[in-house]
Coordinates of C-alpha atoms and ligand atoms in Angstrom, one line a residue:
M1 CA 0.0 0.0 0.0
Q2 CA 1.5 3.4 -1.1
L3 CA 0.3 6.1 1.3
T4 CA 0.6 9.8 0.6
P5 CA 2.8 11.8 3.1
Q6 CA -0.4 13.1 4.8
Q7 CA -1.8 9.6 5.1
Q8 CA 1.5 8.2 6.4
A9 CA 1.6 11.0 9.0
L10 CA -1.8 10.1 10.3
L11 CA -0.7 6.5 10.5
D12 CA 2.4 7.6 12.4
G13 CA 0.3 9.4 15.0
A14 CA 0.3 13.0 13.8
Q15 CA -3.4 13.3 14.9
G16 CA -3.1 11.1 18.0
E17 CA -3.1 7.4 18.8
T18 CA -6.8 6.8 18.0
M19 CA -6.6 8.3 14.5
A20 CA -3.5 6.2 13.9
K21 CA -5.5 3.1 14.8
V22 CA -8.3 4.1 12.5
V23 CA -5.9 4.5 9.6
K24 CA -4.1 1.3 10.5
T25 CA -7.5 -0.5 10.3
L26 CA -8.2 0.9 6.9
V27 CA -4.7 0.0 5.7
M28 CA -5.1 -3.6 6.9
Y29 CA -8.5 -3.8 5.2
G30 CA -7.0 -2.6 2.0
D31 CA -4.0 -4.9 2.2
T32 CA -6.4 -7.9 2.6
F33 CA -7.9 -7.0 -0.7
G34 CA -4.7 -6.1 -2.5
A35 CA -5.4 -2.3 -2.6
Q36 CA -2.4 -0.3 -3.8
R37 CA -3.5 3.1 -2.5
M38 CA -6.1 5.1 -0.6
V39 CA -8.6 7.3 -2.5
P40 CA -10.5 10.3 -1.0
V41 CA -14.1 9.8 -0.1
T42 CA -15.9 12.4 -2.3
S43 CA -19.6 12.0 -1.4
E44 CA -21.2 14.8 0.6
Y45 CA -22.5 12.3 3.3
G46 CA -21.6 8.9 4.7
H47 CA -24.0 6.2 5.8
T48 CA -23.7 3.7 8.6
V49 CA -25.2 0.3 8.7
I50 CA -25.2 0.1 12.5
S51 CA -28.4 1.8 13.7
F52 CA -29.1 -0.4 16.8
G53 CA -27.9 -0.4 20.4
L54 CA -27.8 -4.1 21.1
A55 CA -26.7 -5.2 24.5
V56 CA -24.4 -8.0 23.1
M57 CA -22.5 -5.4 21.1
K58 CA -21.5 -3.3 24.1
P59 CA -17.7 -3.4 23.1
V60 CA -18.6 -1.7 19.8
Y61 CA -20.2 1.2 21.7
D62 CA -17.2 1.3 24.1
L63 CA -15.0 1.7 21.0
Y64 CA -17.2 4.5 19.7
D65 CA -16.7 6.3 23.1
R66 CA -13.0 6.2 22.5
L67 CA -13.4 7.8 19.0
I68 CA -15.5 10.5 20.5
E69 CA -13.1 11.1 23.4
A70 CA -10.3 11.5 20.9
G71 CA -12.4 14.1 19.1
L72 CA -12.7 12.0 16.0
T73 CA -16.2 13.0 15.0
S74 CA -16.8 12.0 11.4
G75 CA -15.1 14.1 8.7
Q76 CA -18.5 13.9 6.9
K77 CA -22.0 13.9 8.3
F78 CA -23.9 10.6 7.7
T79 CA -27.2 8.9 7.7
A80 CA -27.9 5.5 9.4
D81 CA -29.9 2.4 8.8
P82 CA -33.5 2.3 10.3
R83 CA -34.1 2.2 14.0
P84 CA -35.1 -1.3 15.4
L85 CA -38.1 -0.2 17.6
D86 CA -41.3 1.7 17.1
K87 CA -44.2 1.6 19.6
N88 CA -46.7 1.6 16.7
V89 CA -45.6 -1.8 15.5
P90 CA -47.5 -4.6 17.2
T91 CA -45.7 -6.4 20.0
S92 CA -46.7 -8.7 22.8
L93 CA -46.0 -7.7 26.4
L94 CA -43.2 -10.3 26.5
E95 CA -41.7 -9.1 23.2
D96 CA -41.8 -5.6 24.6
I97 CA -39.9 -6.6 27.7
V98 CA -37.4 -8.5 25.7
F99 CA -36.8 -5.7 23.2
R100 CA -36.5 -2.9 25.7
K101 CA -35.0 -4.5 28.8
I102 CA -32.8 -7.2 27.3
M103 CA -31.9 -6.7 23.6
Y104 CA -31.8 -3.0 22.9
T105 CA -30.6 -1.6 26.2
Q106 CA -27.8 0.3 24.4
Q107 CA -30.1 2.2 22.0
A108 CA -30.3 5.5 23.8
R109 CA -26.5 5.5 24.4
Y110 CA -25.8 4.6 20.8
E111 CA -28.1 7.3 19.4
E112 CA -26.4 9.9 21.6
Q113 CA -23.0 8.6 20.2
L114 CA -24.3 9.0 16.6
R115 CA -25.3 12.6 17.4
K116 CA -21.8 13.3 18.6
L117 CA -20.2 11.5 15.7
G118 CA -22.2 13.4 13.1
I119 CA -25.6 11.9 12.1
T120 CA -27.3 14.3 9.8
A121 CA -30.6 14.6 11.7
D122 CA -32.8 12.8 14.2
N123 CA -34.9 11.5 11.2
G124 CA -31.8 10.3 9.3
Y125 CA -32.5 6.7 10.0
T126 CA -33.3 4.7 6.9
C127 CA -31.7 2.3 4.4
T128 CA -33.1 4.4 1.5
C129 CA -30.9 7.4 2.4
Y130 CA -30.5 8.1 -1.3
L131 CA -34.1 9.2 -1.8
E132 CA -34.8 12.8 -2.6
Q133 CA -36.8 13.3 0.7
V134 CA -33.8 12.1 2.8
G135 CA -31.2 14.0 0.8
N136 CA -28.2 11.7 0.9
Q137 CA -27.9 11.1 -2.8
P138 CA -24.4 10.6 -4.1
R139 CA -23.4 11.9 -7.6
K140 CA -22.1 9.8 -10.4
G141 CA -18.5 8.9 -9.9
D142 CA -18.5 9.8 -6.1
I143 CA -16.4 7.5 -3.9
L144 CA -18.4 6.4 -0.9
S145 CA -17.7 4.7 2.4
W146 CA -21.0 2.9 3.0
A147 CA -21.8 -0.6 4.1
E148 CA -25.6 -1.2 3.9
S149 CA -25.8 -3.7 1.1
S150 CA -29.1 -2.5 -0.4
A151 CA -27.9 1.1 -0.4
V152 CA -24.4 0.2 -1.7
V153 CA -25.8 -1.8 -4.7
Y154 CA -28.3 1.1 -5.5
A155 CA -25.6 3.8 -5.3
N156 CA -23.2 1.8 -7.5
S157 CA -25.7 0.6 -10.1
V158 CA -28.4 3.3 -10.4
L159 CA -26.5 6.4 -9.4
G160 CA -23.1 5.3 -10.8
A161 CA -21.2 6.1 -7.6
R162 CA -18.4 3.9 -6.4
C163 CA -18.5 1.9 -3.2
N164 CA -17.3 -1.5 -2.0
R165 CA -19.5 -3.7 0.2
N166 CA -17.8 -2.6 3.4
S167 CA -18.7 -3.7 6.9
G168 CA -20.2 -1.8 9.8
M169 CA -17.6 0.4 11.7
L170 CA -15.2 0.2 8.8
E171 CA -17.5 2.5 6.8
L172 CA -17.5 5.0 9.7
M173 CA -13.7 4.8 9.9
G174 CA -13.6 5.7 6.1
S175 CA -15.8 8.7 6.8
I176 CA -13.6 9.8 9.8
A177 CA -10.3 9.4 7.9
G178 CA -11.8 10.8 4.6
F179 CA -10.3 8.0 2.5
V180 CA -10.8 4.4 1.7
P181 CA -8.7 1.6 0.1
E182 CA -9.0 1.4 -3.7
F183 CA -10.0 -2.1 -4.9
G184 CA -13.0 -4.0 -6.2
L185 CA -15.9 -1.9 -7.2
L186 CA -13.8 1.3 -6.9
T187 CA -11.9 0.3 -10.0
D188 CA -12.9 0.2 -13.7
E189 CA -11.8 -3.5 -13.9
G190 CA -13.8 -4.4 -10.8
R191 CA -17.0 -2.9 -12.4
K192 CA -16.9 -5.3 -15.4
A193 CA -19.5 -8.0 -15.6
H194 CA -18.6 -11.7 -15.3
W195 CA -22.2 -12.7 -16.1
L196 CA -24.6 -11.9 -18.9
I197 CA -28.2 -12.4 -17.7
E198 CA -30.7 -12.9 -20.5
V199 CA -34.2 -12.0 -19.3
K200 CA -36.8 -13.8 -21.5
C201 CA -39.9 -13.5 -19.4
Q202 CA -43.4 -13.1 -20.9
S203 CA -44.4 -10.3 -18.5
R204 CA -42.6 -7.9 -16.2
P205 CA -40.7 -10.0 -13.7
E206 CA -41.2 -9.4 -10.0
P207 CA -38.2 -7.4 -9.0
Q208 CA -37.5 -9.2 -5.8
L209 CA -37.8 -12.6 -7.5
L210 CA -35.6 -11.7 -10.4
G211 CA -33.0 -10.2 -8.1
S212 CA -33.1 -13.3 -6.0
A213 CA -32.5 -15.6 -9.0
I214 CA -29.6 -13.5 -10.2
G215 CA -28.0 -13.1 -6.7
M216 CA -28.1 -16.8 -6.0
K217 CA -26.5 -17.5 -9.4
V218 CA -23.7 -14.9 -9.6
M219 CA -23.1 -14.5 -5.9
E220 CA -20.6 -11.6 -5.5
D221 CA -19.9 -11.1 -9.3
V222 CA -21.3 -8.2 -11.4
P223 CA -24.2 -9.2 -13.6
Y224 CA -25.0 -7.4 -16.9
V225 CA -28.7 -7.8 -17.5
R226 CA -30.2 -7.9 -21.0
G227 CA -33.9 -7.8 -21.9
L228 CA -35.2 -6.0 -18.8
D229 CA -35.6 -2.8 -20.8
T230 CA -38.4 -4.6 -22.7
W231 CA -40.4 -4.2 -19.4
L232 CA -38.9 -1.1 -17.9
G233 CA -38.0 1.0 -20.9
T234 CA -34.9 3.1 -21.0
E235 CA -35.7 5.9 -18.5
L236 CA -34.6 6.1 -14.9
N237 CA -37.9 7.5 -13.7
D238 CA -39.3 7.1 -10.2
E239 CA -41.1 3.8 -10.9
N240 CA -38.0 2.2 -12.4
C241 CA -35.8 3.5 -9.6
A242 CA -38.1 1.9 -7.1
Y243 CA -38.1 -1.4 -9.1
L244 CA -34.3 -1.3 -9.2
K245 CA -34.1 -0.6 -5.5
D246 CA -36.1 -3.8 -4.7
F247 CA -34.3 -5.8 -7.4
G248 CA -30.9 -4.7 -6.1
A249 CA -31.6 -5.5 -2.5
A250 CA -32.6 -9.0 -3.5
T251 CA -29.4 -9.5 -5.5
A252 CA -27.3 -8.2 -2.6
S253 CA -29.0 -10.4 0.1
N254 CA -29.8 -13.6 -1.8
G255 CA -26.3 -13.3 -3.2
A256 CA -23.6 -10.7 -2.5
V257 CA -24.0 -8.4 -5.5
G258 CA -22.6 -4.9 -5.0
L259 CA -23.2 -3.7 -8.6
Y260 CA -25.3 -4.6 -11.6
H261 CA -25.7 -3.2 -15.0
I262 CA -29.1 -3.0 -16.8
E263 CA -28.7 -2.7 -20.6
N264 CA -30.0 0.6 -22.0
L265 CA -31.0 1.8 -18.5
T266 CA -28.4 2.1 -15.8
P267 CA -25.7 4.8 -16.3
E268 CA -22.6 2.7 -17.1
A269 CA -24.6 0.3 -19.3
R270 CA -25.9 3.2 -21.3
E271 CA -22.4 4.6 -21.8
Q272 CA -20.4 1.5 -22.4
G273 CA -23.0 -1.2 -23.4
E274 CA -21.7 -4.7 -23.7
A275 CA -18.1 -3.5 -23.5
L276 CA -18.8 -3.9 -19.8
L277 CA -18.8 -7.7 -20.2
H278 CA -15.6 -9.2 -19.0
E279 CA -13.8 -11.6 -21.3
G280 CA -14.9 -15.2 -20.7
Y281 CA -18.2 -14.1 -19.1
Q282 CA -20.9 -16.8 -18.4
T283 CA -24.5 -16.6 -19.4
Y284 CA -27.7 -17.3 -17.4
V285 CA -31.1 -17.3 -19.1
I286 CA -34.1 -16.4 -17.0
D287 CA -37.6 -17.1 -18.1
D288 CA -40.9 -17.5 -16.2
A289 CA -40.3 -21.2 -15.5
E290 CA -36.9 -20.4 -14.0
L291 CA -38.4 -17.7 -11.7
E292 CA -41.1 -20.2 -10.7
R293 CA -38.4 -22.8 -9.9
V294 CA -36.5 -20.3 -7.8
K295 CA -39.6 -19.3 -5.9
R296 CA -40.5 -22.9 -5.2
S297 CA -37.0 -23.5 -3.9
Y298 CA -37.5 -21.2 -0.9
P299 CA -37.8 -23.2 2.3
V300 CA -40.8 -22.6 4.5
I301 CA -39.6 -22.8 8.0
W302 CA -42.9 -22.1 9.8
K303 CA -43.7 -24.9 12.3
D304 CA -47.1 -25.2 10.6
P305 CA -46.7 -24.2 6.9
A306 CA -50.6 -24.0 6.7
A307 CA -50.8 -21.5 9.6
R308 CA -52.6 -18.2 9.1
P309 CA -50.2 -15.2 8.8
E310 CA -50.0 -13.1 12.0
L311 CA -48.2 -10.1 10.5
C312 CA -47.3 -8.7 7.1
F313 CA -44.3 -6.5 6.4
V314 CA -44.0 -4.5 3.2
G315 CA -41.1 -2.1 2.8
C316 CA -37.7 -3.8 3.0
P317 CA -35.9 -1.9 1.6
H318 CA -38.0 1.1 2.8
L319 CA -40.8 2.1 0.4
T320 CA -40.6 5.2 -1.8
L321 CA -43.3 7.8 -1.8
E322 CA -44.5 6.6 -5.1
Q323 CA -44.7 3.0 -3.9
L324 CA -46.8 4.1 -0.9
H325 CA -49.2 5.8 -3.3
Q326 CA -49.3 2.7 -5.6
W327 CA -49.9 0.3 -2.7
T328 CA -52.7 2.5 -1.4
E329 CA -54.5 2.3 -4.7
K330 CA -54.0 -1.4 -5.3
L331 CA -54.9 -2.3 -1.7
H332 CA -58.0 -0.1 -1.9
D333 CA -59.2 -1.8 -5.1
A334 CA -58.4 -5.3 -3.7
L335 CA -60.3 -4.7 -0.5
R336 CA -63.3 -3.3 -2.4
Q337 CA -63.5 -6.4 -4.6
Q338 CA -63.7 -8.5 -1.5
N339 CA -66.2 -6.1 0.2
R340 CA -63.8 -5.3 3.0
L341 CA -62.8 -2.0 4.5
Q342 CA -59.7 -3.2 6.4
V343 CA -56.8 -5.6 5.8
A344 CA -57.3 -9.2 6.9
V345 CA -53.8 -9.5 8.4
P346 CA -52.1 -6.9 10.7
T347 CA -49.9 -5.1 8.3
V348 CA -46.9 -2.7 8.6
F349 CA -45.5 -0.6 5.7
T350 CA -42.1 0.8 6.4
A351 CA -40.4 3.9 4.9
A352 CA -37.9 6.6 5.7
P353 CA -39.1 9.0 8.4
A354 CA -38.9 11.9 5.8
V355 CA -41.0 9.9 3.3
L356 CA -43.6 9.1 6.0
D357 CA -43.7 12.8 6.9
A358 CA -44.5 13.6 3.3
F359 CA -47.2 10.9 3.1
K360 CA -49.0 10.2 6.3
D361 CA -51.0 13.4 6.7
T362 CA -52.1 13.5 3.0
V363 CA -55.4 12.2 1.7
E364 CA -53.7 9.0 0.4
G365 CA -51.9 8.6 3.7
Y366 CA -55.2 8.7 5.7
K367 CA -56.7 6.3 3.1
L368 CA -54.0 3.7 3.6
Q369 CA -54.1 4.0 7.4
S370 CA -58.0 3.8 7.4
M371 CA -57.5 0.4 5.8
G372 CA -55.7 -0.7 8.9
V373 CA -52.1 -0.4 7.6
I374 CA -49.6 0.8 10.2
L375 CA -46.9 3.1 8.9
S376 CA -43.5 2.8 10.5
Y377 CA -39.8 3.8 10.1
I378 CA -38.4 0.5 11.6
C379 CA -36.3 -2.1 10.0
P380 CA -38.4 -5.3 9.8
L381 CA -35.3 -7.4 10.0
M382 CA -34.3 -5.9 13.3
Y383 CA -37.8 -6.4 14.6
M384 CA -37.7 -10.1 13.7
N385 CA -34.2 -10.9 14.6
N386 CA -34.9 -12.6 17.9
P387 CA -36.1 -16.0 19.1
L388 CA -39.6 -14.7 20.0
C389 CA -40.4 -13.3 16.5
K390 CA -38.9 -16.3 14.8
K391 CA -42.0 -18.2 15.9
K392 CA -44.3 -15.7 14.4
T393 CA -46.0 -16.4 11.1
V394 CA -44.9 -13.3 9.2
I395 CA -45.3 -12.8 5.5
T396 CA -43.5 -10.3 3.3
N397 CA -42.8 -9.3 -0.3
S398 CA -39.1 -8.8 0.6
N399 CA -36.7 -11.4 -0.4
K400 CA -34.1 -9.9 1.9
L401 CA -36.4 -10.3 4.9
R402 CA -37.2 -13.9 3.8
T403 CA -33.5 -14.7 3.5
Y404 CA -32.5 -13.5 7.0
T405 CA -35.6 -14.4 9.0
S406 CA -38.5 -16.9 9.2
A407 CA -40.7 -14.6 7.2
R408 CA -42.3 -16.2 4.2
Y409 CA -42.1 -14.6 0.7
Y410 CA -45.0 -13.8 -1.5
T411 CA -45.2 -11.7 -4.7
D412 CA -47.0 -8.4 -4.5
A413 CA -50.1 -9.8 -6.1
E414 CA -50.2 -12.7 -3.6
I415 CA -49.8 -10.3 -0.7
L416 CA -52.7 -8.3 -2.1
D417 CA -54.8 -11.4 -2.2
I418 CA -53.9 -12.3 1.4
L419 CA -54.5 -8.8 2.8
S420 CA -57.8 -8.5 1.0
G421 CA -59.0 -11.9 2.4
K422 CA -59.1 -13.5 -1.1
E423 CA -56.4 -15.9 0.2
G424 CA -55.8 -18.9 -2.0
H425 CA -52.1 -19.2 -0.9
Ligands
LIG501 FE1 -33.6 -1.8 5.0 FE2 -33.8 -3.3 7.2 FE3 -34.6 -4.2 4.9 S1 -32.1 -2.0 6.6 S2 -33.2 -3.3 3.4 S3 -35.5 -2.5 6.0 S4 -33.4 -5.3 6.4

């Protein structure tokens, strides 16, 4: 690793022992992946994946105390992943006690630390930090120090920024130091595709299913997707960005994709076309039968697979404003067809606090809530990531939530059938 004189001085302790350790950590990280140098972080804001104050992670918060004591507040302000708790989301008394008295006892301490370290605002907690209402949207070519997998893959693919799939804490260290090791998705070579994906579906594929199929096939490689423009067109409008958000989160969680290219749509694919395909690339053809095969392969780990759902989560990753509007209309129509006024299953829609602020007091916002849908800013995965919730029969349209928890995946159309009482699943 070749450091600049300034970087070397930091490593040698010019700004104290703690900063030297931060830089040493980044150097060791870069060495592990063969980085030759550090490059400046150029985005306006950072983003941290750790948004929760878990009792079992107390040593992490002790370390954050040391950063703060050393005056190492972040060089750039940052947003954070969603909070784990919201009193509006249904919990049993026992769950409540476990969440507040056993699991998340460090939450208040950690949020205070984030304020000192430089979180943008008290409502800066969301995985969709790049949405207009939140305001942490990197520019094309920006170098980032982020770790949240759904945000990293979106920033790389849809916005054309450059970020590796870093880990929690390491991303904050990159923000503090102001530079990150250059390797992988920060390089032109690392952004080339080793897979050509030919989409040959007869209708617009479900984003979370298509992303899952691709993620499980290519794992951490970069896919170049051909044929999706047949269904999405060639414009990165709000609807397509929301599609790509959900598609990307599935590629990143069902596999470990950090960047994808969509022919004729995403910025680098529009500029470079199939020159992005690496020599010797492999090909994966996806048609409707393949998507059905992938969906059938998901294990159902409920004790009773025929049990009625107790809870439904929609919004992992967090919903966009446009998605909230679309769901409101579709749900309203589906309920009316079944002569119902309210959803048949307790349902939580999750979105960024700033998106909820722009939605919940509007006519559409009232309409959705009058159908019994709870609006929340939490991360459903954080909510479910404990032994009590594991036993709950939760359904979701999120392939990320399905992958990490006992939640069962359904397509949007199936979710509408279940919520409207039409069932059949
Ligand atoms: Fe976001 Fe939590 Fe899902 S961070 S992508 S809502 S797992």
